[in-house]
Amino acid sequence: QGQLRWTAVSEDPTLYSESFLSLGGSAQGYPTPSIAYAGPTRLVALDVPPLRDTDTSAALYFGVAGYDASWPGAQVQLSRDGVTFDAVATLTQAATIGFTVGSNGVLGTSGNYLSGNIPDETNTVDVQLISGSLSSTTFEGLLAGTNAAAIGQEIVYFRSATLIAANTYRLSGFLRARQGTEWAATAHAVGDTFVLLDTKLDRLPLLVTDLNNSLKLLGVTLGQTVSSAQATTLTVQEGCVRPLSPAQLRAKPGSTTAANDITLSWIRRARVNAAWLNGTDVPLDESTESYQVQVFSGSTLKRTVTVSAAQSWVYSAANIATDGFATGQTITLSVAQNSDQGVLGHAATTTITTP
């Protein structure tokens, strides 16, 4: 038969209090240890038109956040070649970042609200935040842009933010397509990035050579290694300098000289300093005013012309015939503003039936 041996240590039960032993108690006489945040940083880069009148040079906007209140901040690094990264900023304020979710996660694409100042009281969208919180504003606050946000690449103002679940808000009462982003208002999907446009965002100056090229950004959590960060890659298309599409594009039959001509007219738009001015136009964003006009038959390009220092163009009856259009055919015309940076602006399009 074998032998068993036990070892015991006598302890004083008065060393342990009832509160220490109960669930949710705290150690008596010992400081609560803190564990440093070791999670990733979420970095969001916004390639959108300028958000302020002072933002007249090429740039991106960006914000960072963590997934916990103990997030210490992040260093943002930029690479133009995809290999070498340089530090461009250190941010310790978490931006308000989230994404659209659920069956109500797509912001409506109705054309009734994509330009002008008609409030969108029809559509709602659900947003789940990974950082920050949202609040409602008044109708006056809506008009003033108190709650400005990027949903995908569309910039919107919203009036109401109703908490419907943990960190999840239902947004409603929109002014849509702010800052000329109507081109982005019909491409929404569940999972669109949501960013509140406030002072927690930073601005990254760009080189003119960055336009139409790919950049990589890293958000490296402070105290963590670069290898822990996931790169965000984007091709710069706006860079705060791409001209907006012309407004009120119209094609009308006839001209001052011939009934079978077509007269195309439009109004220039400005990216900055675009407030309503009495008795004068808004300032020109470029050194010269120039537009590219294109004529299409369906998807086939028939003609490209440059119009300088004017906001109209006559498509003559002779050119209409040369381009192969017969009476009763549909002509599609587009107008886009040229820029000093060599980036063609967003195009406005319209159609007309040949006279």
Coordinates of C-alpha atoms in Angstrom, one line a residue:
Q1 CA 0.0 0.0 0.0
G2 CA 1.3 3.5 -0.9
Q3 CA 1.4 6.6 1.3
L4 CA -0.3 10.0 0.6
R5 CA 1.1 13.3 1.8
W6 CA -0.7 16.7 2.1
T7 CA 0.9 20.1 2.7
A8 CA -1.2 22.9 4.2
V9 CA -0.6 26.5 5.2
S10 CA -2.5 28.2 8.0
E11 CA -4.0 31.6 7.1
D12 CA -5.8 34.2 9.1
P13 CA -9.4 34.6 7.8
T14 CA -9.5 38.2 9.0
L15 CA -7.2 39.1 6.1
Y16 CA -10.1 38.7 3.7
S17 CA -13.1 41.0 3.9
E18 CA -16.5 40.2 2.7
S19 CA -16.5 43.0 0.1
F20 CA -13.3 41.6 -1.4
L21 CA -14.7 38.2 -1.8
S22 CA -18.0 39.4 -3.3
L23 CA -18.5 39.8 -7.0
G24 CA -17.4 43.3 -8.2
G25 CA -15.4 44.0 -5.1
S26 CA -11.9 45.6 -5.2
A27 CA -8.6 44.5 -3.6
Q28 CA -8.1 45.9 -0.2
G29 CA -4.9 47.9 0.0
Y30 CA -3.8 47.1 -3.5
P31 CA -4.0 49.5 -6.5
T32 CA -6.2 48.3 -9.4
P33 CA -3.8 47.4 -12.2
S34 CA -4.2 49.1 -15.6
I35 CA -3.6 47.3 -18.9
A36 CA -2.3 49.4 -21.7
Y37 CA -4.4 49.5 -25.0
A38 CA -2.8 47.0 -27.4
G39 CA -5.4 47.1 -30.1
P40 CA -5.3 48.5 -33.7
T41 CA -6.1 52.0 -34.9
R42 CA -8.8 52.7 -37.4
L43 CA -7.7 55.3 -39.9
V44 CA -10.0 56.9 -42.3
A45 CA -8.8 59.1 -45.2
L46 CA -11.3 61.3 -47.0
D47 CA -10.7 62.3 -50.6
V48 CA -13.4 64.9 -50.9
P49 CA -13.8 68.6 -52.0
P50 CA -12.5 71.3 -49.6
L51 CA -14.4 71.5 -46.3
R52 CA -13.2 75.1 -45.5
D53 CA -12.7 78.2 -47.6
T54 CA -9.0 78.3 -46.4
D55 CA -8.4 74.8 -47.9
T56 CA -7.3 75.9 -51.4
S57 CA -4.3 73.6 -52.0
A58 CA -4.2 69.9 -52.7
A59 CA -4.8 67.7 -49.6
L60 CA -6.7 64.8 -48.0
Y61 CA -8.5 64.8 -44.7
F62 CA -8.0 62.0 -42.2
G63 CA -9.0 60.9 -38.8
V64 CA -8.0 58.0 -36.4
A65 CA -9.7 56.2 -33.5
G66 CA -9.3 53.1 -31.4
Y67 CA -11.8 50.5 -30.4
D68 CA -11.6 51.2 -26.6
A69 CA -11.6 54.3 -24.4
S70 CA -8.0 53.5 -23.4
W71 CA -6.8 54.1 -26.9
P72 CA -3.7 56.4 -26.5
G73 CA -3.6 57.9 -30.0
A74 CA -1.7 57.0 -33.2
Q75 CA 1.1 58.1 -35.4
V76 CA 0.0 58.5 -39.1
Q77 CA 2.5 57.6 -41.7
L78 CA 2.4 58.1 -45.5
S79 CA 4.0 56.2 -48.4
R80 CA 4.0 57.3 -52.0
D81 CA 6.0 54.2 -53.3
G82 CA 4.2 51.6 -51.1
V83 CA 7.4 50.7 -49.4
T84 CA 8.9 53.7 -47.6
F85 CA 6.7 55.4 -44.9
D86 CA 7.2 58.8 -43.4
A87 CA 5.5 60.1 -40.2
V88 CA 3.1 63.0 -41.1
A89 CA 1.1 63.5 -37.9
T90 CA 0.5 62.2 -34.3
L91 CA -3.1 62.4 -33.2
T92 CA -4.4 61.7 -29.7
Q93 CA -8.1 62.7 -30.2
A94 CA -10.3 60.0 -31.5
A95 CA -12.5 61.0 -34.5
T96 CA -16.1 60.0 -34.6
I97 CA -16.0 57.1 -37.0
G98 CA -18.4 54.3 -37.8
F99 CA -20.2 52.5 -40.7
T100 CA -23.7 52.1 -42.0
V101 CA -25.5 48.9 -40.9
G102 CA -28.5 46.6 -41.3
S103 CA -31.5 46.8 -43.5
N104 CA -31.5 50.6 -43.1
G105 CA -27.8 50.9 -43.9
V106 CA -28.1 52.5 -47.3
L107 CA -28.7 56.2 -47.6
G108 CA -31.4 56.7 -50.2
T109 CA -30.4 57.7 -53.7
S110 CA -33.5 59.7 -54.7
G111 CA -32.6 62.4 -57.2
N112 CA -35.0 64.8 -55.5
Y113 CA -32.5 65.7 -52.8
L114 CA -29.1 65.4 -54.5
S115 CA -28.6 69.1 -55.1
G116 CA -29.9 72.4 -53.9
N117 CA -31.3 73.1 -50.4
I118 CA -34.4 70.8 -50.4
P119 CA -34.3 68.9 -47.0
D120 CA -34.5 65.1 -47.4
E121 CA -37.2 64.1 -44.9
T122 CA -37.8 60.8 -46.5
N123 CA -34.6 58.8 -46.1
T124 CA -33.0 57.5 -42.9
V125 CA -29.7 55.6 -42.4
D126 CA -28.4 53.6 -39.4
V127 CA -24.9 54.1 -38.3
Q128 CA -22.9 52.0 -35.8
L129 CA -20.0 53.9 -34.2
I130 CA -16.6 52.5 -33.2
S131 CA -15.8 55.7 -31.4
G132 CA -17.5 58.9 -30.3
S133 CA -21.2 59.7 -30.1
L134 CA -23.8 61.7 -32.0
S135 CA -26.5 64.2 -31.1
S136 CA -29.4 66.0 -32.8
T137 CA -29.6 69.6 -33.7
T138 CA -32.3 72.1 -34.6
F139 CA -33.5 73.0 -38.1
E140 CA -31.4 76.1 -37.9
G141 CA -28.4 74.0 -36.9
L142 CA -29.1 71.7 -39.9
L143 CA -28.9 74.7 -42.3
A144 CA -25.7 75.9 -40.6
G145 CA -24.0 72.5 -41.0
T146 CA -23.8 71.8 -37.2
N147 CA -23.9 68.1 -37.9
A148 CA -21.8 67.6 -41.0
A149 CA -20.6 64.1 -42.0
A150 CA -19.2 62.0 -44.8
I151 CA -21.2 58.9 -45.6
G152 CA -19.1 57.1 -48.2
Q153 CA -17.9 60.1 -50.2
E154 CA -21.1 62.1 -50.0
I155 CA -21.0 65.0 -47.6
V156 CA -24.3 65.5 -45.8
Y157 CA -25.8 67.5 -42.9
F158 CA -28.2 65.7 -40.6
R159 CA -30.7 67.0 -38.1
S160 CA -31.7 64.0 -35.9
A161 CA -29.6 61.3 -34.4
T162 CA -31.6 58.8 -32.4
L163 CA -29.9 56.1 -30.4
I164 CA -31.6 52.8 -31.3
A165 CA -29.0 50.3 -30.0
A166 CA -25.6 50.2 -28.3
N167 CA -23.4 52.7 -30.3
T168 CA -26.0 52.7 -33.1
Y169 CA -27.9 55.8 -34.3
R170 CA -30.7 56.3 -36.8
L171 CA -30.0 59.5 -38.7
S172 CA -32.7 61.6 -40.5
G173 CA -33.5 65.0 -41.7
F174 CA -30.7 65.5 -44.3
L175 CA -29.3 68.2 -46.5
R176 CA -27.7 66.1 -49.2
A177 CA -24.7 66.4 -51.6
R178 CA -23.0 69.2 -49.8
Q179 CA -19.8 70.7 -51.2
G180 CA -20.7 69.4 -54.7
T181 CA -20.7 65.7 -53.8
E182 CA -23.8 64.8 -55.8
W183 CA -21.6 62.5 -57.9
A184 CA -21.2 60.3 -54.8
A185 CA -24.9 60.3 -53.7
T186 CA -26.0 57.4 -55.8
A187 CA -23.3 54.9 -54.9
H188 CA -24.2 54.0 -51.3
A189 CA -24.1 50.5 -49.8
V190 CA -24.3 48.8 -46.4
G191 CA -20.9 49.3 -44.8
D192 CA -20.3 52.8 -46.0
T193 CA -17.8 54.6 -43.8
F194 CA -19.3 57.3 -41.6
V195 CA -17.1 60.2 -40.3
L196 CA -18.3 63.2 -38.4
L197 CA -16.6 66.3 -39.9
D198 CA -15.3 68.1 -36.9
T199 CA -12.1 69.5 -35.5
K200 CA -10.8 66.0 -34.6
L201 CA -9.9 65.5 -38.2
D202 CA -6.6 66.6 -39.6
R203 CA -5.5 67.7 -43.1
L204 CA -2.7 66.1 -45.1
P205 CA -1.1 68.4 -47.7
L206 CA -0.4 66.7 -51.1
L207 CA 1.9 67.2 -54.0
V208 CA 0.3 67.9 -57.4
T209 CA 2.0 64.7 -58.6
D210 CA -0.1 62.8 -56.0
L211 CA -3.3 63.5 -58.0
N212 CA -4.5 60.3 -59.8
N213 CA -1.8 58.3 -58.0
S214 CA -2.0 55.7 -55.3
L215 CA -1.0 56.5 -51.7
K216 CA -0.8 54.3 -48.6
L217 CA -1.5 55.5 -45.1
L218 CA -0.7 53.8 -41.8
G219 CA -2.3 54.5 -38.4
V220 CA 0.2 53.1 -35.9
T221 CA -1.2 52.9 -32.3
L222 CA 1.2 54.8 -30.0
G223 CA 3.4 52.2 -28.2
Q224 CA 2.9 49.6 -30.9
T225 CA 5.1 48.6 -33.8
V226 CA 4.5 49.5 -37.4
S227 CA 3.9 45.8 -38.2
S228 CA 0.7 45.9 -36.1
A229 CA -0.9 48.5 -38.4
Q230 CA -2.9 47.8 -41.5
A231 CA -2.4 50.1 -44.5
T232 CA -5.2 52.2 -46.0
T233 CA -4.7 52.5 -49.8
L234 CA -6.4 55.1 -52.0
T235 CA -6.1 56.7 -55.4
V236 CA -6.3 60.4 -55.1
Q237 CA -9.1 61.7 -57.4
E238 CA -10.4 64.9 -55.6
G239 CA -7.5 66.1 -53.5
C240 CA -9.5 69.3 -52.7
V241 CA -8.7 70.6 -56.1
R242 CA -10.9 68.8 -58.6
P243 CA -13.4 71.3 -60.0
L244 CA -17.1 70.7 -59.3
S245 CA -19.6 69.9 -62.0
P246 CA -21.2 73.0 -63.7
A247 CA -24.7 73.8 -62.5
Q248 CA -27.9 74.2 -64.5
L249 CA -26.6 72.6 -67.7
R250 CA -29.2 73.2 -70.4
A251 CA -29.4 72.2 -74.1
K252 CA -31.9 74.2 -76.2
P253 CA -32.8 74.0 -79.9
G254 CA -31.7 77.0 -82.0
S255 CA -29.2 79.8 -81.5
T256 CA -29.1 83.5 -82.3
T257 CA -28.2 82.7 -85.9
A258 CA -29.9 79.4 -86.9
A259 CA -32.9 77.4 -85.8
N260 CA -31.2 74.0 -86.4
D261 CA -28.3 74.8 -84.1
I262 CA -28.2 73.6 -80.4
T263 CA -27.2 76.0 -77.7
L264 CA -25.6 74.6 -74.6
S265 CA -25.4 76.8 -71.4
W266 CA -24.3 76.3 -67.8
I267 CA -23.2 78.1 -64.6
R268 CA -19.7 77.8 -63.1
R269 CA -19.4 76.6 -59.5
A270 CA -16.7 77.3 -57.0
R271 CA -15.2 74.9 -54.4
V272 CA -14.3 77.6 -51.9
N273 CA -15.7 81.1 -51.1
A274 CA -18.9 80.0 -52.7
A275 CA -21.3 81.9 -50.5
W276 CA -24.1 83.9 -52.2
L277 CA -22.8 87.3 -53.3
N278 CA -24.9 90.3 -54.3
G279 CA -24.3 91.7 -57.7
T280 CA -21.2 89.5 -58.6
D281 CA -20.1 86.0 -59.3
V282 CA -18.2 83.9 -56.9
P283 CA -14.4 84.0 -57.4
L284 CA -12.8 81.7 -60.0
D285 CA -10.9 78.8 -58.4
E286 CA -8.5 78.5 -61.4
S287 CA -6.2 81.0 -63.1
T288 CA -8.3 80.8 -66.2
E289 CA -11.8 79.7 -67.0
S290 CA -11.9 76.7 -69.3
Y291 CA -14.3 73.8 -70.0
Q292 CA -14.2 70.5 -71.9
V293 CA -17.4 69.9 -73.8
Q294 CA -18.1 66.4 -75.2
V295 CA -20.8 65.1 -77.6
F296 CA -21.9 61.5 -77.5
S297 CA -24.2 59.3 -79.5
G298 CA -25.1 56.7 -76.8
S299 CA -21.7 55.8 -75.4
T300 CA -19.8 56.7 -78.6
L301 CA -17.8 59.9 -78.3
K302 CA -18.4 62.1 -81.4
R303 CA -16.7 65.4 -80.6
T304 CA -14.6 67.1 -77.9
V305 CA -14.1 70.9 -77.8
T306 CA -12.6 73.4 -75.4
V307 CA -14.6 76.4 -74.4
S308 CA -12.6 79.3 -72.8
A309 CA -13.9 82.3 -70.8
A310 CA -17.5 81.5 -71.6
Q311 CA -20.4 79.4 -70.1
S312 CA -22.1 78.5 -73.4
W313 CA -21.4 76.8 -76.6
V314 CA -23.3 76.5 -79.9
Y315 CA -23.4 73.1 -81.6
S316 CA -23.9 74.1 -85.1
A317 CA -26.3 72.4 -87.5
A318 CA -23.3 71.7 -89.8
N319 CA -21.4 70.0 -87.0
I320 CA -24.5 68.0 -86.0
A321 CA -24.7 66.6 -89.5
T322 CA -20.9 66.0 -89.7
D323 CA -21.2 63.9 -86.4
G324 CA -23.8 61.7 -88.1
F325 CA -26.9 62.8 -86.2
A326 CA -30.3 62.7 -88.0
T327 CA -33.5 64.5 -87.1
G328 CA -35.1 63.0 -84.0
Q329 CA -31.9 61.3 -82.6
T330 CA -30.8 61.8 -79.0
I331 CA -27.6 63.7 -78.4
T332 CA -25.9 63.5 -75.0
L333 CA -23.7 66.4 -74.1
S334 CA -21.3 66.8 -71.1
V335 CA -19.4 69.8 -69.7
A336 CA -16.5 69.6 -67.2
Q337 CA -14.3 72.4 -66.0
N338 CA -10.5 72.2 -66.5
S339 CA -8.1 72.9 -63.6
D340 CA -4.7 74.4 -63.2
Q341 CA -3.5 71.0 -61.8
G342 CA -4.4 69.1 -65.0
V343 CA -7.3 67.3 -63.2
L344 CA -10.6 67.4 -65.2
G345 CA -13.6 68.3 -63.1
H346 CA -16.7 66.4 -62.6
A347 CA -19.0 66.5 -65.6
A348 CA -22.6 67.6 -65.9
T349 CA -24.6 65.9 -68.6
T350 CA -27.8 66.5 -70.4
T351 CA -29.6 65.2 -73.5
I352 CA -31.6 66.8 -76.4
T353 CA -33.3 65.5 -79.5
T354 CA -31.9 66.8 -82.7
P355 CA -34.1 69.5 -84.3

